[in-house]
Tab-separated table of C-alpha atoms in Angstrom:
chain	number	residue	atom	x	y	z
A	5	UNK	CA	-61.914	22.419	-61.823
A	6	UNK	CA	-63.722	19.268	-60.848
A	7	UNK	CA	-64.673	18.337	-57.257
A	8	UNK	CA	-63.449	15.019	-56.031
A	9	UNK	CA	-65.388	13.159	-53.389
A	10	UNK	CA	-63.141	11.982	-50.690
A	11	UNK	CA	-63.857	8.644	-49.130
A	12	UNK	CA	-63.475	8.255	-45.463
A	13	UNK	CA	-60.322	6.319	-44.607
A	14	UNK	CA	-61.169	4.019	-41.683
A	15	UNK	CA	-58.779	2.741	-39.093
A	16	UNK	CA	-58.602	-0.072	-36.550
A	17	UNK	CA	-60.121	2.352	-33.995
A	18	UNK	CA	-63.300	2.440	-36.126
A	19	UNK	CA	-63.390	-1.369	-35.906
A	20	UNK	CA	-63.048	-1.189	-32.165
A	21	UNK	CA	-65.834	1.444	-31.992
A	22	UNK	CA	-68.405	-0.637	-33.859
A	23	UNK	CA	-71.644	-1.295	-31.900
A	24	UNK	CA	-71.441	-4.440	-29.718
A	25	UNK	CA	-72.202	-7.519	-31.912
A	26	UNK	CA	-71.164	-6.015	-35.195
A	27	UNK	CA	-68.462	-7.882	-37.179
A	28	UNK	CA	-66.424	-6.210	-39.811
A	29	UNK	CA	-62.948	-6.475	-41.440
A	30	UNK	CA	-60.662	-3.622	-42.335
A	31	UNK	CA	-58.673	-3.615	-45.577
A	32	UNK	CA	-56.658	-0.550	-46.478
A	33	UNK	CA	-58.959	2.014	-44.999
A	34	UNK	CA	-62.201	0.276	-46.094
A	35	UNK	CA	-64.655	-1.417	-43.741
A	36	UNK	CA	-66.276	-4.657	-44.920
A	37	UNK	CA	-69.297	-5.593	-42.753
A	38	UNK	CA	-69.951	-9.356	-42.217
A	39	UNK	CA	-73.498	-10.842	-42.012
A	40	UNK	CA	-74.217	-13.373	-39.241
A	41	UNK	CA	-73.374	-16.914	-40.394
A	42	UNK	CA	-75.838	-19.491	-41.378
A	43	UNK	CA	-76.397	-22.772	-39.532
A	44	UNK	CA	-74.660	-24.587	-42.258
A	45	UNK	CA	-71.638	-22.324	-42.061
A	46	UNK	CA	-71.461	-22.847	-38.318
A	47	UNK	CA	-71.718	-26.710	-38.829
A	48	UNK	CA	-68.761	-26.659	-41.168
A	49	UNK	CA	-66.795	-24.357	-38.823
A	50	UNK	CA	-67.520	-26.574	-35.730
A	51	UNK	CA	-66.552	-29.703	-37.746
A	52	UNK	CA	-63.242	-28.237	-39.010
A	53	UNK	CA	-62.297	-26.671	-35.671
A	54	UNK	CA	-62.926	-30.008	-33.882
A	55	UNK	CA	-61.026	-32.070	-36.469
A	56	UNK	CA	-57.977	-29.736	-36.423
A	57	UNK	CA	-57.996	-29.153	-32.656
A	58	UNK	CA	-58.276	-32.931	-31.837
A	59	UNK	CA	-55.508	-33.742	-34.241
A	60	UNK	CA	-53.054	-31.125	-32.808
A	61	UNK	CA	-53.885	-32.324	-29.225
A	62	UNK	CA	-53.571	-36.134	-30.035
A	63	UNK	CA	-50.171	-35.439	-31.512
A	64	UNK	CA	-48.927	-33.163	-28.879
A	65	UNK	CA	-48.699	-30.379	-31.298
A	66	UNK	CA	-47.659	-26.736	-30.468
A	67	UNK	CA	-49.966	-25.087	-33.064
A	68	UNK	CA	-53.170	-23.506	-31.792
A	69	UNK	CA	-56.480	-23.360	-33.821
A	70	UNK	CA	-58.871	-20.354	-33.421
A	71	UNK	CA	-62.313	-20.092	-34.834
A	72	UNK	CA	-63.952	-16.762	-35.717
A	73	UNK	CA	-64.263	-14.269	-34.319
A	74	UNK	CA	-60.616	-14.023	-33.939
A	75	UNK	CA	-58.552	-10.996	-34.852
A	76	UNK	CA	-55.827	-11.310	-37.295
A	77	UNK	CA	-53.585	-8.259	-37.976
A	78	UNK	CA	-51.852	-8.931	-41.235
A	79	UNK	CA	-49.709	-5.822	-41.158
A	80	UNK	CA	-47.836	-4.015	-38.433
A	81	UNK	CA	-49.698	-0.760	-39.228
A	82	UNK	CA	-53.100	-2.514	-38.558
A	83	UNK	CA	-54.315	-1.524	-42.099
A	84	UNK	CA	-55.395	-5.225	-42.720
A	85	UNK	CA	-57.642	-6.482	-39.827
A	86	UNK	CA	-59.377	-9.783	-40.711
A	87	UNK	CA	-61.417	-12.340	-38.952
A	88	UNK	CA	-60.887	-15.742	-40.776
A	89	UNK	CA	-63.316	-18.493	-40.027
A	90	UNK	CA	-60.356	-20.658	-38.873
A	91	UNK	CA	-56.735	-19.516	-38.072
A	92	UNK	CA	-54.033	-21.959	-37.177
A	93	UNK	CA	-50.955	-20.330	-35.631
A	94	UNK	CA	-47.772	-22.263	-34.929
A	95	UNK	CA	-45.636	-19.319	-33.822
A	96	UNK	CA	-46.572	-18.403	-30.307
A	97	UNK	CA	-44.732	-15.086	-30.520
A	98	UNK	CA	-47.519	-13.842	-33.023
A	99	UNK	CA	-50.202	-14.214	-30.379
A	100	UNK	CA	-51.095	-11.505	-27.870
A	101	UNK	CA	-54.291	-10.519	-25.976
A	102	UNK	CA	-55.823	-9.006	-29.175
A	103	UNK	CA	-55.126	-11.847	-31.625
A	104	UNK	CA	-52.577	-12.693	-34.119
A	105	UNK	CA	-49.913	-10.178	-35.204
A	106	UNK	CA	-48.857	-11.440	-38.680
A	107	UNK	CA	-49.773	-14.183	-40.914
A	108	UNK	CA	-51.212	-17.372	-39.501
A	109	UNK	CA	-49.792	-20.551	-40.866
A	110	UNK	CA	-53.062	-21.895	-42.182
A	111	UNK	CA	-56.430	-19.984	-42.848
A	112	UNK	CA	-59.756	-21.592	-43.785
A	113	UNK	CA	-62.530	-19.239	-45.113
A	114	UNK	CA	-66.121	-20.668	-45.396
A	115	UNK	CA	-67.851	-18.954	-48.178
A	116	UNK	CA	-71.255	-17.138	-47.513
A	117	UNK	CA	-73.254	-15.553	-50.234
A	118	UNK	CA	-72.059	-12.084	-49.218
A	119	UNK	CA	-68.359	-13.009	-48.894
A	120	UNK	CA	-67.809	-14.871	-52.236
A	121	UNK	CA	-65.644	-12.136	-54.021
A	122	UNK	CA	-63.820	-11.298	-50.759
A	123	UNK	CA	-62.811	-15.002	-50.001
A	124	UNK	CA	-61.995	-16.018	-53.538
A	125	UNK	CA	-60.057	-12.881	-54.716
A	126	UNK	CA	-59.327	-10.283	-52.071
A	127	UNK	CA	-58.403	-12.456	-49.167
A	128	UNK	CA	-56.454	-14.846	-51.473
A	129	UNK	CA	-54.191	-11.917	-52.523
A	130	UNK	CA	-53.865	-10.503	-48.922
A	131	UNK	CA	-53.053	-13.867	-47.480
A	132	UNK	CA	-50.506	-14.874	-50.149
A	133	UNK	CA	-48.817	-11.408	-49.904
A	134	UNK	CA	-48.716	-11.671	-45.901
A	135	UNK	CA	-47.047	-15.136	-45.921
A	136	UNK	CA	-49.903	-17.452	-44.977
A	137	UNK	CA	-48.532	-20.899	-45.738
A	138	UNK	CA	-51.888	-22.602	-46.588
A	139	UNK	CA	-55.266	-21.316	-47.475
A	140	UNK	CA	-58.471	-23.194	-47.903
A	141	UNK	CA	-61.759	-21.873	-49.378
A	142	UNK	CA	-64.664	-24.013	-48.284
A	143	UNK	CA	-67.709	-23.384	-50.401
A	144	UNK	CA	-70.921	-24.890	-49.182
A	145	UNK	CA	-72.886	-24.031	-52.248
A	146	UNK	CA	-70.471	-25.595	-54.598
A	147	UNK	CA	-69.547	-28.295	-51.990
A	148	UNK	CA	-65.954	-27.821	-52.856
A	149	UNK	CA	-62.709	-27.138	-50.944
A	150	UNK	CA	-59.916	-25.119	-52.836
A	151	UNK	CA	-56.590	-25.747	-51.235
A	152	UNK	CA	-53.770	-23.272	-51.975
A	153	UNK	CA	-50.368	-24.477	-50.839
A	154	UNK	CA	-48.811	-21.068	-50.803
A	155	UNK	CA	-45.297	-22.459	-50.083
A	156	UNK	CA	-45.350	-24.437	-53.411
A	157	UNK	CA	-46.898	-21.615	-55.391
A	158	UNK	CA	-48.880	-24.313	-57.274
A	159	UNK	CA	-52.377	-24.066	-58.710
A	160	UNK	CA	-55.014	-24.871	-56.110
A	161	UNK	CA	-56.352	-28.319	-55.785
A	162	UNK	CA	-59.997	-28.770	-55.911
A	163	UNK	CA	-61.724	-31.310	-53.564
A	164	UNK	CA	-65.341	-32.284	-53.125
A	165	UNK	CA	-67.227	-32.545	-49.852
A	166	UNK	CA	-67.052	-36.332	-50.366
A	167	UNK	CA	-63.175	-36.337	-50.411
A	168	UNK	CA	-60.469	-36.643	-47.862
A	169	UNK	CA	-58.238	-33.540	-47.947
A	170	UNK	CA	-54.610	-33.738	-46.819
A	171	UNK	CA	-53.180	-30.724	-44.932
A	172	UNK	CA	-49.994	-29.580	-46.535
A	173	UNK	CA	-48.414	-27.875	-43.455
A	174	UNK	CA	-49.436	-30.548	-40.872
A	175	UNK	CA	-47.904	-34.028	-41.002
A	176	UNK	CA	-50.433	-36.937	-40.858
A	177	UNK	CA	-53.559	-34.721	-40.830
A	178	UNK	CA	-56.225	-35.487	-43.330
A	179	UNK	CA	-59.784	-34.277	-42.973
A	180	UNK	CA	-62.471	-36.577	-44.322
A	181	UNK	CA	-65.331	-34.228	-45.493
A	182	UNK	CA	-67.582	-37.153	-45.933
A	183	UNK	CA	-68.047	-37.077	-42.154
A	184	UNK	CA	-69.411	-33.674	-42.282
A	185	UNK	CA	-73.067	-33.665	-41.282
A	186	UNK	CA	-74.931	-30.788	-42.994
């Protein structure tokens, strides 16, 4: 008979009980801790948040844009708790005082050295499965933006930081990355 080691299965209560200032995500009972973001990461986050928010406001849109930290509960059982860098939610019924219950319409993740596998593989799969309509992976090291139009189930389109990127779920919104000051 062999002994099996049993891993602890974490819950949303463990996330809520983390020390003040700690950031982590929960995926199927595993906690993934997040390092503090770099200045470059924050510049990209601020740029995108302002571009998206200003567009929504200027067009009288009903969607809302939320920068991290913002709680997204992808499943009703709270087994998938994530904090995307940017979440755009168009269905107000998904919002409560704790965050977003269900899939946001559009998620943007800004890749950090420690989040590469999580952003490119794990989260892509989770977001696709949950019903996120559009997913962008912004990679400051490669200076690329991968745009996944989940509704079309097409291959991602790769853009450079010198390009203007059209948002698939939002009419008339294009983000000119050449304006980004890093």
